[in-house]
C-alpha atoms as an extended CHARMM CRD file, in Angstrom:
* protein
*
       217  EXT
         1         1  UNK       CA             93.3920000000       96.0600000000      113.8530000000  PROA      1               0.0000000000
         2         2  UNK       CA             93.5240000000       99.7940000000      115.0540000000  PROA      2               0.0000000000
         3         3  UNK       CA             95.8560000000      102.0780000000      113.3320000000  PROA      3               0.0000000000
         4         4  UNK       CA             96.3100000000      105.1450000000      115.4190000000  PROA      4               0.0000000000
         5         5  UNK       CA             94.8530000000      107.9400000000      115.2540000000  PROA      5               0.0000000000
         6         6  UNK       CA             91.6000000000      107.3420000000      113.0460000000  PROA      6               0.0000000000
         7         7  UNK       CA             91.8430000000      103.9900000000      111.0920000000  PROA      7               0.0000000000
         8         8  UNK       CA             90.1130000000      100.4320000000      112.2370000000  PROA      8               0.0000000000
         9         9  UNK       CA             90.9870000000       97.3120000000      109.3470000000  PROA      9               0.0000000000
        10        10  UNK       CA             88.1440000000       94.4090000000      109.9980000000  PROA      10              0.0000000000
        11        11  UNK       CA             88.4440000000       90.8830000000      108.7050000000  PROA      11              0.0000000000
        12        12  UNK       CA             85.6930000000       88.8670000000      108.6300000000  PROA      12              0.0000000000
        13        13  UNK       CA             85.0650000000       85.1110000000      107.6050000000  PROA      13              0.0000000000
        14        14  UNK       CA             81.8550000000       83.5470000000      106.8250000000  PROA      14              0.0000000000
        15        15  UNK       CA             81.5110000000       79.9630000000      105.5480000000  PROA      15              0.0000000000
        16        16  UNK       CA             78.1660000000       78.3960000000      104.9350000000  PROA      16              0.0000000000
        17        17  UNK       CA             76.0890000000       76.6490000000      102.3290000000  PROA      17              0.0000000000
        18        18  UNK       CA             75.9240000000       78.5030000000       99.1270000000  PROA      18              0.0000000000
        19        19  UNK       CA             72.0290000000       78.8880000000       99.3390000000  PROA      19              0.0000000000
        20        20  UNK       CA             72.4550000000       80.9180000000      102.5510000000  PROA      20              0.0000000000
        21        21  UNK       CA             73.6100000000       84.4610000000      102.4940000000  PROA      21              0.0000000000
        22        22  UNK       CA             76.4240000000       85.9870000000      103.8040000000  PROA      22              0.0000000000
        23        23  UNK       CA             76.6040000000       89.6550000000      105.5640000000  PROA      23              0.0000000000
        24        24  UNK       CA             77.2950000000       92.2960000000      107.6750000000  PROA      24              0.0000000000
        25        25  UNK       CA             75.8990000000       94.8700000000      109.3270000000  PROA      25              0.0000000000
        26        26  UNK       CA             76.8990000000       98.6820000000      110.4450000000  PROA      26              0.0000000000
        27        27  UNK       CA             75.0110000000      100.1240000000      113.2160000000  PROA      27              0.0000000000
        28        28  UNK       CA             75.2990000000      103.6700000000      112.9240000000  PROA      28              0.0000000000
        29        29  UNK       CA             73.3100000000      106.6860000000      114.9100000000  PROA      29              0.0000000000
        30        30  UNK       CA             72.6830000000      109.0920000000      111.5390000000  PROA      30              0.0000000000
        31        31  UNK       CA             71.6520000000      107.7580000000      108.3620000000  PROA      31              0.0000000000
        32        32  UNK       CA             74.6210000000      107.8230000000      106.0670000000  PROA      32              0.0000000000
        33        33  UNK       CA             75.0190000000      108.2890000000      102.0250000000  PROA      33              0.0000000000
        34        34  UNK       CA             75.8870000000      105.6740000000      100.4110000000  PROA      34              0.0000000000
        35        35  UNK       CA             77.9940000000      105.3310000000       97.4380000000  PROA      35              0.0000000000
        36        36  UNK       CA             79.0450000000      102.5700000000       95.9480000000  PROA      36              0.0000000000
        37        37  UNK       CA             81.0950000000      100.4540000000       98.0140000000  PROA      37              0.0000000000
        38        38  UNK       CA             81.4590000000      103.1770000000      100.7150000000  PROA      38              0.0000000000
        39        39  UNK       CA             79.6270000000      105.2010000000      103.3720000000  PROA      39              0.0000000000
        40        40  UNK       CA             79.9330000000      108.2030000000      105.0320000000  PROA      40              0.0000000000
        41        41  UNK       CA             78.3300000000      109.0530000000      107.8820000000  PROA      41              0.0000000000
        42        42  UNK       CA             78.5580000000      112.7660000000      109.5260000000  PROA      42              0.0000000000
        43        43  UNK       CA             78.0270000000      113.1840000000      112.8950000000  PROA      43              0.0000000000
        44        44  UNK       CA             75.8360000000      115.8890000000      115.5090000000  PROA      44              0.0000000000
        45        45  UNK       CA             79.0930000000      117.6190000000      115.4760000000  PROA      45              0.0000000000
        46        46  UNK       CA             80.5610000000      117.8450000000      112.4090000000  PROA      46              0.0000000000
        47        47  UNK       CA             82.6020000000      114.8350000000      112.6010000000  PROA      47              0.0000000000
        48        48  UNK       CA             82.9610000000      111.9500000000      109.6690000000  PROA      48              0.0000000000
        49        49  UNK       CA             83.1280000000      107.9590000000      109.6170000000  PROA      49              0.0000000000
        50        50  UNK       CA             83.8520000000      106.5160000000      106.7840000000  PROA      50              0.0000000000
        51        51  UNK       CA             83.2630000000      102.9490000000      106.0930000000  PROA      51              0.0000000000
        52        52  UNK       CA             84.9410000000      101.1030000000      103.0710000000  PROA      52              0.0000000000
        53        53  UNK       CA             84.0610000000       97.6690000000      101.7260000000  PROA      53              0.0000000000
        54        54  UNK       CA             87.2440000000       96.5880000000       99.8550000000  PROA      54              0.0000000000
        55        55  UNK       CA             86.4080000000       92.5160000000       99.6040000000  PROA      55              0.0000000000
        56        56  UNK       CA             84.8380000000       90.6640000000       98.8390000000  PROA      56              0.0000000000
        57        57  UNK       CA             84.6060000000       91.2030000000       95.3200000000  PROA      57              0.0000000000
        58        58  UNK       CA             80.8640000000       91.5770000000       93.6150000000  PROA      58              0.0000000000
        59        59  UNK       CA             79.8880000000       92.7340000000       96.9130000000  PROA      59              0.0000000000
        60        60  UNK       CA             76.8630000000       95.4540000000       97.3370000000  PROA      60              0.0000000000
        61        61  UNK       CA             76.5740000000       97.8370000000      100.3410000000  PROA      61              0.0000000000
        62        62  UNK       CA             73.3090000000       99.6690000000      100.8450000000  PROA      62              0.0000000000
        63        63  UNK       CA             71.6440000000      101.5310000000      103.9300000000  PROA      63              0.0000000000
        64        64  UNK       CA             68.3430000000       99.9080000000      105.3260000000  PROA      64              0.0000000000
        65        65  UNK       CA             65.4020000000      101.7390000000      105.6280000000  PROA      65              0.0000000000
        66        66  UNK       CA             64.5850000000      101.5470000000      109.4190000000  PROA      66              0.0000000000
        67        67  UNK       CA             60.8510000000      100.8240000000      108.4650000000  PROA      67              0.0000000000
        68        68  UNK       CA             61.3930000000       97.8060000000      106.2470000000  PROA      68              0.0000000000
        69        69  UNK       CA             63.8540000000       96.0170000000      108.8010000000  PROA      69              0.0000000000
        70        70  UNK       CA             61.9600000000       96.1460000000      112.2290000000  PROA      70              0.0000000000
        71        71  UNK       CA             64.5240000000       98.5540000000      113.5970000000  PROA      71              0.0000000000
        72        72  UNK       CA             62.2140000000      101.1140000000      114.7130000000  PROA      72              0.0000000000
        73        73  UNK       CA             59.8770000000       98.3030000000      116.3500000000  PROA      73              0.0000000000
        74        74  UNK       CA             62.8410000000       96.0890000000      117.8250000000  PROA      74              0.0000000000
        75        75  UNK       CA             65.5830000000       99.0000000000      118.7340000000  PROA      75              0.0000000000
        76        76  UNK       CA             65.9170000000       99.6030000000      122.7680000000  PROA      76              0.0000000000
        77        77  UNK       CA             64.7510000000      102.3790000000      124.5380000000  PROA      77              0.0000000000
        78        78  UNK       CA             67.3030000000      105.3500000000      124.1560000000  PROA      78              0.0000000000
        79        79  UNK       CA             69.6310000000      103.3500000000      122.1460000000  PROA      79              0.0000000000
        80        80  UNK       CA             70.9370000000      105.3300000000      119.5950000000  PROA      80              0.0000000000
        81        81  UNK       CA             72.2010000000      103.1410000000      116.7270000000  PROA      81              0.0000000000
        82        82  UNK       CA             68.8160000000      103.2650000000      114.8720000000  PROA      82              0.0000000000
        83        83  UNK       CA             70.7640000000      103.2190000000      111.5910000000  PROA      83              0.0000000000
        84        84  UNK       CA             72.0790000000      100.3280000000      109.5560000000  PROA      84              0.0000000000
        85        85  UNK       CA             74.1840000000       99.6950000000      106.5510000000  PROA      85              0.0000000000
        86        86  UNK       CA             74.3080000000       96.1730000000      104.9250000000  PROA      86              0.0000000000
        87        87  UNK       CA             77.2750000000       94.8090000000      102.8870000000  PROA      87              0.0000000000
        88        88  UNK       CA             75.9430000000       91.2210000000      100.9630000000  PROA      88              0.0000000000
        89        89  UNK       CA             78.3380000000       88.7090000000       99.2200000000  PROA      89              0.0000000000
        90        90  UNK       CA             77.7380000000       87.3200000000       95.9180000000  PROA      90              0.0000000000
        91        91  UNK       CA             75.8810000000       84.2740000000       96.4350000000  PROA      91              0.0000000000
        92        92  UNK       CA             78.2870000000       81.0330000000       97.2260000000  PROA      92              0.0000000000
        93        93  UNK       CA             79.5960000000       79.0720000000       99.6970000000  PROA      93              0.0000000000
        94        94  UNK       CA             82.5000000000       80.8510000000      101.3730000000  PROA      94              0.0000000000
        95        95  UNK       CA             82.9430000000       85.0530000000      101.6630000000  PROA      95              0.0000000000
        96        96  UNK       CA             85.6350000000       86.9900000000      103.1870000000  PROA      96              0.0000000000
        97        97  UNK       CA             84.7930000000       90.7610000000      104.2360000000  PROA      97              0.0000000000
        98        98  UNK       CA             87.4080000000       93.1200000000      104.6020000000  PROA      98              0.0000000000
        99        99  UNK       CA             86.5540000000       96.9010000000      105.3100000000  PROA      99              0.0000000000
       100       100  UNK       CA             88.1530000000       99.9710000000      106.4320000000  PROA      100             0.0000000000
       101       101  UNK       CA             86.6250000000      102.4710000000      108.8970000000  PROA      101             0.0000000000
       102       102  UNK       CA             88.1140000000      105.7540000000      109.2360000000  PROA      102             0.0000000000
       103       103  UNK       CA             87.2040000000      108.7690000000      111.5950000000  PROA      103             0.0000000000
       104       104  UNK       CA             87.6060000000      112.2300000000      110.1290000000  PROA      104             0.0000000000
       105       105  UNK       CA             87.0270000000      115.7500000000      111.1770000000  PROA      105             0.0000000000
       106       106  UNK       CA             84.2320000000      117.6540000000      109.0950000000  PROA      106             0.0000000000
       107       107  UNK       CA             85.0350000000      118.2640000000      105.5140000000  PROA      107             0.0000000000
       108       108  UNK       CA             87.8580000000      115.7650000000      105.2840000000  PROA      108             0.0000000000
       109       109  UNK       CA             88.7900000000      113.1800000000      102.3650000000  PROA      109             0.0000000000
       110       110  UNK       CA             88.6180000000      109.6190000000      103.0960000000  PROA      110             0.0000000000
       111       111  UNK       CA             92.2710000000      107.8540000000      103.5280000000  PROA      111             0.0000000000
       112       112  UNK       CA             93.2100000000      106.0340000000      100.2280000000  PROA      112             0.0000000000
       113       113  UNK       CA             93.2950000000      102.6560000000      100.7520000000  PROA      113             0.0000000000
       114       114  UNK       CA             95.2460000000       99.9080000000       98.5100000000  PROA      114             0.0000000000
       115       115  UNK       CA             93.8760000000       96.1390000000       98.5410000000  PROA      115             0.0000000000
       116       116  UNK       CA             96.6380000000       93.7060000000       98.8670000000  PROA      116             0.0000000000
       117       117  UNK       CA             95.9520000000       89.7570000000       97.3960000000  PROA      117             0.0000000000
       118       118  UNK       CA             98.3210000000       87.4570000000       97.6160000000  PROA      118             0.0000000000
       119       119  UNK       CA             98.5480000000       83.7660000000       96.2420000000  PROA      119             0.0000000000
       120       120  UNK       CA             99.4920000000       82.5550000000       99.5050000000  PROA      120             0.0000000000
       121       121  UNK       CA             96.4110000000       82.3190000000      100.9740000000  PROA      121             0.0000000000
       122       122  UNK       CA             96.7000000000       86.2910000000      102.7700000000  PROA      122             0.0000000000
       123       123  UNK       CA             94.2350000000       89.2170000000      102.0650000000  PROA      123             0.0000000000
       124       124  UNK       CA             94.8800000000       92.9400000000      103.1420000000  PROA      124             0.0000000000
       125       125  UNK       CA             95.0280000000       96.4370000000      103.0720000000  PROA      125             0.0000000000
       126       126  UNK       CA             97.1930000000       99.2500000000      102.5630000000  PROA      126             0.0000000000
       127       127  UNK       CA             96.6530000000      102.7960000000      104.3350000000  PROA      127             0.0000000000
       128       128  UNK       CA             98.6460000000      105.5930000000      105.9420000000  PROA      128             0.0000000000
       129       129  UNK       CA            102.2350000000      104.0110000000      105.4000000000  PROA      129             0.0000000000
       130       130  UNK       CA            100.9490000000      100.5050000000      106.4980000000  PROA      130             0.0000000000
       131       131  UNK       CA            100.0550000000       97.4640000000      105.8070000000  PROA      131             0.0000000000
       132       132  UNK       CA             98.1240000000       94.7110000000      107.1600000000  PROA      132             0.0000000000
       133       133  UNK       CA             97.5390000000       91.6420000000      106.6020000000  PROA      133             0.0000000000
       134       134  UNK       CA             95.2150000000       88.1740000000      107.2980000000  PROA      134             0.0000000000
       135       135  UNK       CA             94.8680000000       84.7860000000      107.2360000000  PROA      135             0.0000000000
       136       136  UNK       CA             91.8560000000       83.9260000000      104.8330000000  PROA      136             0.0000000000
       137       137  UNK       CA             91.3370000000       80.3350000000      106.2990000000  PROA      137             0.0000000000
       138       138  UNK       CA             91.9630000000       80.1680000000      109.6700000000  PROA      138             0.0000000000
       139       139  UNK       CA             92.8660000000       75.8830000000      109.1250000000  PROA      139             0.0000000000
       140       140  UNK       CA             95.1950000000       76.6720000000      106.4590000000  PROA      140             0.0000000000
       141       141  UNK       CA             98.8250000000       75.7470000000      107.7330000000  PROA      141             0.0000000000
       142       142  UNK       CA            101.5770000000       78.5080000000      107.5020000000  PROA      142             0.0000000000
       143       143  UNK       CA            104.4050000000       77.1920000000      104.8180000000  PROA      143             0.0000000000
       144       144  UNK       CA            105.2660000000       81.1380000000      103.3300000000  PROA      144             0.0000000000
       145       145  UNK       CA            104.2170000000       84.6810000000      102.9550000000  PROA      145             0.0000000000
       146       146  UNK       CA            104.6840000000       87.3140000000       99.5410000000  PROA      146             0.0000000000
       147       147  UNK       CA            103.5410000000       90.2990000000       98.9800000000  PROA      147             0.0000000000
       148       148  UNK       CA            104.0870000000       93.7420000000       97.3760000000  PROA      148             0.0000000000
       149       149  UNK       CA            102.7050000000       96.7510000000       99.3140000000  PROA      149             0.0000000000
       150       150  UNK       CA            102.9660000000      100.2540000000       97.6010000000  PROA      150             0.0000000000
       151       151  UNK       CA            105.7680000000      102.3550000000       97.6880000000  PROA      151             0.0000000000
       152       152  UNK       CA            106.1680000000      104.6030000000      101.2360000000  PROA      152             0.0000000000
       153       153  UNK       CA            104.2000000000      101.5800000000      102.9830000000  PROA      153             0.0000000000
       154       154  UNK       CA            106.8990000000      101.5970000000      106.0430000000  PROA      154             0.0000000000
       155       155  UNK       CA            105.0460000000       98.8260000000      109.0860000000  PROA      155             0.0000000000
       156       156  UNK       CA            103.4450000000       95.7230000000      108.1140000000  PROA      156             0.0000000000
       157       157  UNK       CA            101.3120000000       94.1420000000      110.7510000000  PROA      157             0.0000000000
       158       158  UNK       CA            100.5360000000       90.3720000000      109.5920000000  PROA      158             0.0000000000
       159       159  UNK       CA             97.7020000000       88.3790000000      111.4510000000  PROA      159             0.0000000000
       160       160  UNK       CA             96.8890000000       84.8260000000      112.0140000000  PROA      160             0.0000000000
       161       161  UNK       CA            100.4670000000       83.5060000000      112.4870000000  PROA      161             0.0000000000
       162       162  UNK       CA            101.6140000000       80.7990000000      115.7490000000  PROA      162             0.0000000000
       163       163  UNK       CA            101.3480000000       82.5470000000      118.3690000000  PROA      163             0.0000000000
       164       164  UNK       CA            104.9970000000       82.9270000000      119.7590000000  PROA      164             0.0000000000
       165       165  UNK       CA            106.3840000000       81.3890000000      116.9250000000  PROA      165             0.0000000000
       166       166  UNK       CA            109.3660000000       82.3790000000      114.9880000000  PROA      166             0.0000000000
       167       167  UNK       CA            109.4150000000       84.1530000000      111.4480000000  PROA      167             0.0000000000
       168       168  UNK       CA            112.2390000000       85.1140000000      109.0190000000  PROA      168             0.0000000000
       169       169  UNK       CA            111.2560000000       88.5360000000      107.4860000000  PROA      169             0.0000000000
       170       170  UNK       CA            112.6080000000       90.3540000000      104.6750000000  PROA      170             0.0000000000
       171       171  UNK       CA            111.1350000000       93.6570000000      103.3830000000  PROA      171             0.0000000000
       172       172  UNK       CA            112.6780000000       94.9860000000      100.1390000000  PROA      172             0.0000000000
       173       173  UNK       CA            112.3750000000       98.1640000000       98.7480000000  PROA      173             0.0000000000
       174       174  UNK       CA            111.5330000000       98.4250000000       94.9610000000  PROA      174             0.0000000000
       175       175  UNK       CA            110.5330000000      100.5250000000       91.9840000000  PROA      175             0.0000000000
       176       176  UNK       CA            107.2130000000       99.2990000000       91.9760000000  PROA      176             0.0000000000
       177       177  UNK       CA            106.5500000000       98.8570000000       95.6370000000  PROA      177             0.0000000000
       178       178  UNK       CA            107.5060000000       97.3350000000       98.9190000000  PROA      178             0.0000000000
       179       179  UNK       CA            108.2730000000       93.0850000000       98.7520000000  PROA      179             0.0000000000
       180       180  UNK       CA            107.5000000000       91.3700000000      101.6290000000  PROA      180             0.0000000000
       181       181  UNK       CA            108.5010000000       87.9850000000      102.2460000000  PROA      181             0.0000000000
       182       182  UNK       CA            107.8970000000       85.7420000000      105.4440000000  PROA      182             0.0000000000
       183       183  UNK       CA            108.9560000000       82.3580000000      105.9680000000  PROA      183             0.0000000000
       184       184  UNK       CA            109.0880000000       79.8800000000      109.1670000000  PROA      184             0.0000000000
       185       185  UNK       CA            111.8110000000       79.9730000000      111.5080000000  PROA      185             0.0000000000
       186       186  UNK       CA            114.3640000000       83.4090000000      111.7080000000  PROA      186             0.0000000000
       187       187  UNK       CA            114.8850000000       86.0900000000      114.4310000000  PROA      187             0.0000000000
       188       188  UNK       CA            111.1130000000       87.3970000000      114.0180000000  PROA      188             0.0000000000
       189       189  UNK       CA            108.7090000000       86.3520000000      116.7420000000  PROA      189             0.0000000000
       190       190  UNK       CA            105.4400000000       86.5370000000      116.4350000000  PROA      190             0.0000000000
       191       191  UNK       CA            103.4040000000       87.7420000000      119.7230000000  PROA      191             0.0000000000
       192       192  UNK       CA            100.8730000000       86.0890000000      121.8890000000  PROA      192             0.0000000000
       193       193  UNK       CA             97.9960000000       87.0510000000      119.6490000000  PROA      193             0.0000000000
       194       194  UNK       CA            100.3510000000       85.7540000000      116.2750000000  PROA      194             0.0000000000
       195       195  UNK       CA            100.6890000000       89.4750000000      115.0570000000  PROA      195             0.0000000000
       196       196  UNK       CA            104.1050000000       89.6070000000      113.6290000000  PROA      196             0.0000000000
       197       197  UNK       CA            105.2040000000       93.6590000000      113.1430000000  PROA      197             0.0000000000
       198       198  UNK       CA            107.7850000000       94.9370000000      110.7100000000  PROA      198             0.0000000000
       199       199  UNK       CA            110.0350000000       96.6280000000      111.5800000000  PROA      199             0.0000000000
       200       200  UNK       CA            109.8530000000       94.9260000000      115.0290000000  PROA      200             0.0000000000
       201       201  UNK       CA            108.4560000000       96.8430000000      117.8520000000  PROA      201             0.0000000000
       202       202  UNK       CA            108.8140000000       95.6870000000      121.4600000000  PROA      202             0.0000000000
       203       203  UNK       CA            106.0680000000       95.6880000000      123.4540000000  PROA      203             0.0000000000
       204       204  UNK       CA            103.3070000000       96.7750000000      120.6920000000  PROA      204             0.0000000000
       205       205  UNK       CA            100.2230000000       96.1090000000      122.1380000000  PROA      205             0.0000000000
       206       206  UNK       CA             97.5740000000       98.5710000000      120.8660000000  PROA      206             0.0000000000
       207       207  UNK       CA             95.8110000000       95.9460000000      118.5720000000  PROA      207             0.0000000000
       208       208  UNK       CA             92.0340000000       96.2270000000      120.2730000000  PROA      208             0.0000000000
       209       209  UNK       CA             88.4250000000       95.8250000000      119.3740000000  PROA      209             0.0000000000
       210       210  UNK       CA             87.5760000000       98.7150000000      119.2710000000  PROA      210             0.0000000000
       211       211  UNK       CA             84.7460000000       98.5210000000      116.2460000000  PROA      211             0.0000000000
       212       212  UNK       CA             82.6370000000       95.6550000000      115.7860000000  PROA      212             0.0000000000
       213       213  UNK       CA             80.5250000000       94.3860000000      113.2060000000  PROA      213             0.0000000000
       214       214  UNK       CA             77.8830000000       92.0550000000      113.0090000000  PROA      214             0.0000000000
       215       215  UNK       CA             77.6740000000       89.1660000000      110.7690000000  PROA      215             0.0000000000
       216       216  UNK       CA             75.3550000000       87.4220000000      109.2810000000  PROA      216             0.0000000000
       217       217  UNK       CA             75.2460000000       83.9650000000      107.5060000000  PROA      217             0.0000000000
């Protein structure tokens, strides 16, 4: 999901047998630092990318030497992603990968960024006044949706719903956050990609690709 100006949120699933790993891959054109669970990457000209692993949890993120992963024998000719940065799950049978990637001019802090679980089978995030949300099994029916976002979140953008269906939404304002609540059938449709946006917006559309990740199980 792209959140203009300068924020990307990326879900990923990965479901395999436990002995097999589960990861995925940034393909960058500088070497970045790494630290921790996040990486920063500054551009030719000054610019930042930031790229934030917030789930799943035990996870470890750590840049590849070109020379020990056949990068600098496999890469094509003039391509200029000769960098990469690998985020591993904990070893086990199912992992869910949720980052943030963030552009930023030279000498700017990275957006803070809230995690949002839920006990309704939804994972998200929480930056720049919004939050977003998705479905962590894709063959899990929907039957209802809470949350609490943090206080001054003011869109929520949840993922994974029916497609055209229709959604009763309340969003509460509280001391201690933002409650969100979403259950089947109300005045709230979801659109043709089941993205339901609160407050509704007609004719939102700017939901695209526009960062990719590889990954690997």
């Amino acid at each position: 999901v792209w959140l203009k100006p300068d924020w990307v949120v990326v879900f990923d699933r990965a479901d395999a047998p436990a002995d097999r790993f589960k990861r995925v891959w940034w393909q960058l054109p500088v070497a970045p630092t790494v630290n921790g669970l996040q990486a920063r990457m500054t551009s030719a000209g000054g610019q930042q990318l930031f790229i934030t692993t917030l789930l799943p949890a035990g996870a470890t993120m750590q840049l590849v030497n070109p020379a020990n992963d056949g990068v600098e024998d496999t890469v094509a000719t003039h391509e200029p992603m000769t960098q990469r940065v690998m985020v591993e799950a904990p070893a086990g049978a199912t992992a869910r990968f949720l980052h943030l990637v963030q552009g930023a001019d030279g000498g700017a802090a990275p957006t803070a960024a809230t995690l949002i679980d839920t006990n309704d089978g939804y994972v998200g995030v929480a930056v720049n006044q919004t939050a977003v949300l998705f479905s962590a099994d894709w063959a899990q029916p929907f039957s209802q949706l809470r949350y609490t976002a943090p206080a001054g979140v003011s869109q929520h953008i949840i993922t994974g719903l029916e497609p055209g269906a229709s959604y009763a939404a309340t969003v509460t304002a509280t001391g201690a956050g933002v409650d969100v609540t979403i259950l089947p059938d109300g005045d709230t449709r979801a659109d043709a990609a089941g993205v339901l946006v609160l407050p509704a917006q007609p004719a939102l559309s700017s939901y695209l690709p526009l960062v990719t990740a590889s990954a690997q199980n």
